[in-house]
PDB file of C-alpha atoms in Angstrom:
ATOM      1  CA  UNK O   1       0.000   0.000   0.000  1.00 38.00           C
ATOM      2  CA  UNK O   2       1.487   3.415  -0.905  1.00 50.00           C
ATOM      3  CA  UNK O   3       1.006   6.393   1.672  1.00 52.00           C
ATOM      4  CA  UNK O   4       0.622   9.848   0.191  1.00 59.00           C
ATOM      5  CA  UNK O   5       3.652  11.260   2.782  1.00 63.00           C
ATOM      6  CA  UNK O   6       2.982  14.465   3.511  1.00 78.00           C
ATOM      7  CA  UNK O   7       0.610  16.210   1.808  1.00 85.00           C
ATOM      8  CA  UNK O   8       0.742  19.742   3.634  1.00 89.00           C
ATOM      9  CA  UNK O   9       5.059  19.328   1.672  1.00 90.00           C
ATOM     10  CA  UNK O  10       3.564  18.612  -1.457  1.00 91.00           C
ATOM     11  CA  UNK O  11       1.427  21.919  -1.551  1.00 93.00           C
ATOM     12  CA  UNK O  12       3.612  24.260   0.174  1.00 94.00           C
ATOM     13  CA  UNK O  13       6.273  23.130  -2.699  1.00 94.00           C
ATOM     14  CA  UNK O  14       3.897  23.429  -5.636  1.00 95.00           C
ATOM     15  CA  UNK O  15       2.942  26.911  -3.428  1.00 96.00           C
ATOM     16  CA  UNK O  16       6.417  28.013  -3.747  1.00 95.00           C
ATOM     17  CA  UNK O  17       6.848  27.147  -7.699  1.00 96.00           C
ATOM     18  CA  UNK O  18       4.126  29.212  -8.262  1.00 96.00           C
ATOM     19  CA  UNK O  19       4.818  32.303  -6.679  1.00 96.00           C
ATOM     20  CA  UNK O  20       8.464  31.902  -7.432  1.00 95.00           C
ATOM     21  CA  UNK O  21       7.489  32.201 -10.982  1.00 95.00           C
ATOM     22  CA  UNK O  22       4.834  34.676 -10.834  1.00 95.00           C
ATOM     23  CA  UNK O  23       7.704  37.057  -8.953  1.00 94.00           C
ATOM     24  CA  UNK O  24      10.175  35.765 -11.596  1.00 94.00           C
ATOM     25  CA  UNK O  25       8.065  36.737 -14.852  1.00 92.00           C
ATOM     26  CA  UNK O  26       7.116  40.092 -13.453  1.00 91.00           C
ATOM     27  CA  UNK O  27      10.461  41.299 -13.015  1.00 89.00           C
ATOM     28  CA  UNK O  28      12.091  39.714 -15.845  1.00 86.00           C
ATOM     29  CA  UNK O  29      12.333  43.030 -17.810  1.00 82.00           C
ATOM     30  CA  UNK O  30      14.160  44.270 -14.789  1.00 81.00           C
ATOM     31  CA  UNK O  31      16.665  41.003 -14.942  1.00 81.00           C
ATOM     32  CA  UNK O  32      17.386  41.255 -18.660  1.00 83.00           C
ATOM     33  CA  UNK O  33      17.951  44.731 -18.527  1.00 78.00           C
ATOM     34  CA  UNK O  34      21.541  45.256 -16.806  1.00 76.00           C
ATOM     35  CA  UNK O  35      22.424  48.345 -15.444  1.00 77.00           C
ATOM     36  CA  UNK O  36      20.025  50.105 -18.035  1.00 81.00           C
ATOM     37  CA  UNK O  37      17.705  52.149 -16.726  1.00 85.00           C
ATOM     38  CA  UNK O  38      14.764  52.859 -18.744  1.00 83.00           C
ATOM     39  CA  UNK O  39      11.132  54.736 -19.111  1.00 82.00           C
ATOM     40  CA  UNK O  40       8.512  52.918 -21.188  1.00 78.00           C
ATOM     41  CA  UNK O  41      11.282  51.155 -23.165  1.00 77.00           C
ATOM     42  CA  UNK O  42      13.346  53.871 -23.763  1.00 82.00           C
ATOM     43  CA  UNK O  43      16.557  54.390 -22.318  1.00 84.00           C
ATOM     44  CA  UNK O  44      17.005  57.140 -19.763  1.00 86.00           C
ATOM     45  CA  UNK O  45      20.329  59.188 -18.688  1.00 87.00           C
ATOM     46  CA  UNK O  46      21.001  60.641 -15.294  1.00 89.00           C
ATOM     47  CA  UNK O  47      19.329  63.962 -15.663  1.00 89.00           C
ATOM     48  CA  UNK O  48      16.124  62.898 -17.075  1.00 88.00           C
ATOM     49  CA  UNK O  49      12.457  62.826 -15.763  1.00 90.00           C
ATOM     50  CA  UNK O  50       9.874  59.870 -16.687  1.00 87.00           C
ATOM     51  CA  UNK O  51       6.676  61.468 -16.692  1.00 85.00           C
ATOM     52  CA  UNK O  52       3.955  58.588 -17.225  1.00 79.00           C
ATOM     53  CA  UNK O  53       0.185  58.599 -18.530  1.00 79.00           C
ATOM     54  CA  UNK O  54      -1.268  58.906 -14.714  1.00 77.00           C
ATOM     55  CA  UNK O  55       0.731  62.361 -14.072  1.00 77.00           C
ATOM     56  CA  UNK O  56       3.390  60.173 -12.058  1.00 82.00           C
ATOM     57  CA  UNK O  57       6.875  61.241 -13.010  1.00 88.00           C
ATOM     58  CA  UNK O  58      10.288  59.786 -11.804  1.00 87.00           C
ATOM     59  CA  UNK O  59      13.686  60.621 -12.005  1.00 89.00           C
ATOM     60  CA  UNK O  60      16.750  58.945 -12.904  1.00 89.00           C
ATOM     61  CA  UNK O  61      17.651  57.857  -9.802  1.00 90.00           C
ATOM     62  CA  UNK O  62      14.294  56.824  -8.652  1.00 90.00           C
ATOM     63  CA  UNK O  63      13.743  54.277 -11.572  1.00 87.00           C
ATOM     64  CA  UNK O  64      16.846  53.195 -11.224  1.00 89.00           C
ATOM     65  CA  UNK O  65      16.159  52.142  -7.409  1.00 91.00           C
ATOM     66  CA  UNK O  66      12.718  50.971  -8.902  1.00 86.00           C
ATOM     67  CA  UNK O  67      14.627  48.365 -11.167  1.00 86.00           C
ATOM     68  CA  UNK O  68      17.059  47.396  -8.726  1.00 88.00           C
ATOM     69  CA  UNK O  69      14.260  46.029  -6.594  1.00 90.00           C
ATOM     70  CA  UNK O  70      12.446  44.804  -9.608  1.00 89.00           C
ATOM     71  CA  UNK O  71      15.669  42.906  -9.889  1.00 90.00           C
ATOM     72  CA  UNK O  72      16.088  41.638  -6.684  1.00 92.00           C
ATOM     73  CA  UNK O  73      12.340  40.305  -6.303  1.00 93.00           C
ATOM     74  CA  UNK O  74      13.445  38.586  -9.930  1.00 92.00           C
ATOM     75  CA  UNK O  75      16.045  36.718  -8.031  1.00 93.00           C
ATOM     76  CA  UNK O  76      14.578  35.865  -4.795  1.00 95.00           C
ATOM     77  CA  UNK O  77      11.177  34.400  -7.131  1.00 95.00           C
ATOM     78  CA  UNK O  78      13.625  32.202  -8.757  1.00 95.00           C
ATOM     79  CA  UNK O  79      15.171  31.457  -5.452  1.00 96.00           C
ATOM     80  CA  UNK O  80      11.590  30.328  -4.331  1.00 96.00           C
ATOM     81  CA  UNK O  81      10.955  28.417  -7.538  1.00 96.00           C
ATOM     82  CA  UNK O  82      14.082  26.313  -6.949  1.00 97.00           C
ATOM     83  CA  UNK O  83      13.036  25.843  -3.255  1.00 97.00           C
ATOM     84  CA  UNK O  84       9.748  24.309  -4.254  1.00 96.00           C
ATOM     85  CA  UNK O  85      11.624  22.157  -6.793  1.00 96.00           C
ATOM     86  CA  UNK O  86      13.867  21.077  -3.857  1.00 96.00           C
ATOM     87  CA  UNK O  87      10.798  20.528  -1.241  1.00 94.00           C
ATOM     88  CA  UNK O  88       8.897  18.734  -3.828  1.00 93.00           C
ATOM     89  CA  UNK O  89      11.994  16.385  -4.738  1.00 94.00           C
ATOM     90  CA  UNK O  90      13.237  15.728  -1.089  1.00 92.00           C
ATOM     91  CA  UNK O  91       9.617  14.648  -0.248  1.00 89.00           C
ATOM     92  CA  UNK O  92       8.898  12.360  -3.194  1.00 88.00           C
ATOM     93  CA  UNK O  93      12.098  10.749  -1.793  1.00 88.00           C
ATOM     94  CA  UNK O  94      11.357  10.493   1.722  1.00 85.00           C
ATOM     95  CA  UNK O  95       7.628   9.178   0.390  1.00 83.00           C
ATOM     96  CA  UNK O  96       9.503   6.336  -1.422  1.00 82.00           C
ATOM     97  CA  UNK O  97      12.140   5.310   1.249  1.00 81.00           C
ATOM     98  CA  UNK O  98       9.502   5.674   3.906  1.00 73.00           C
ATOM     99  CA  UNK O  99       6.968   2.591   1.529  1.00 66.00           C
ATOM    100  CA  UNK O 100       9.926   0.052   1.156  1.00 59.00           C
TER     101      UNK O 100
END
């Protein structure tokens, strides 16, 4: 008889995937970019303003710090992707050692 191990691993990896990817994809303009900073797809230089269709305008400096964190939520989503992958792996394991 096979037992199901623990489900409550099984979700929270599958959980983890998910959101990992979802914060991945999001910020994946922000990864590809580089150091480039840029407003609406064009590239900005230190100086400039990025005025945007709400009335919201930023300046250099600001969207840079904007795509730094854009960056670094990139990296930790991949992080948590990997995580699930290892949670989801390490449990089918135990599942398998724990039925012999």
């Amino acid at each position: 008889m096979r037992s199901s191990g623990r489900p409550w691993l099984r979700v929270l990896g599958w959980v983890l995937i998910i959101v990992g990817m979802t914060a991945f994809f999001i910020n994946a303009e922000a990864l590809m970019n580089g150091d480039a900073v840029e407003c609406d797809g064009s590239p900005m230089s230190p100086g400039q303003w990025c005025v945007r269709v709400g009335g919201e305008s930023l300046s250099y400096d600001e969207e840079k710090k904007n795509e730094a964190r854009g960056e670094l939520v990139g990296y930790a989503g991949a992080g948590l992707g990997v995580l699930g992958i290892v949670v989801l792996i390490s449990n089918g394991i135990t599942t398998r050692r724990g039925n012999r």
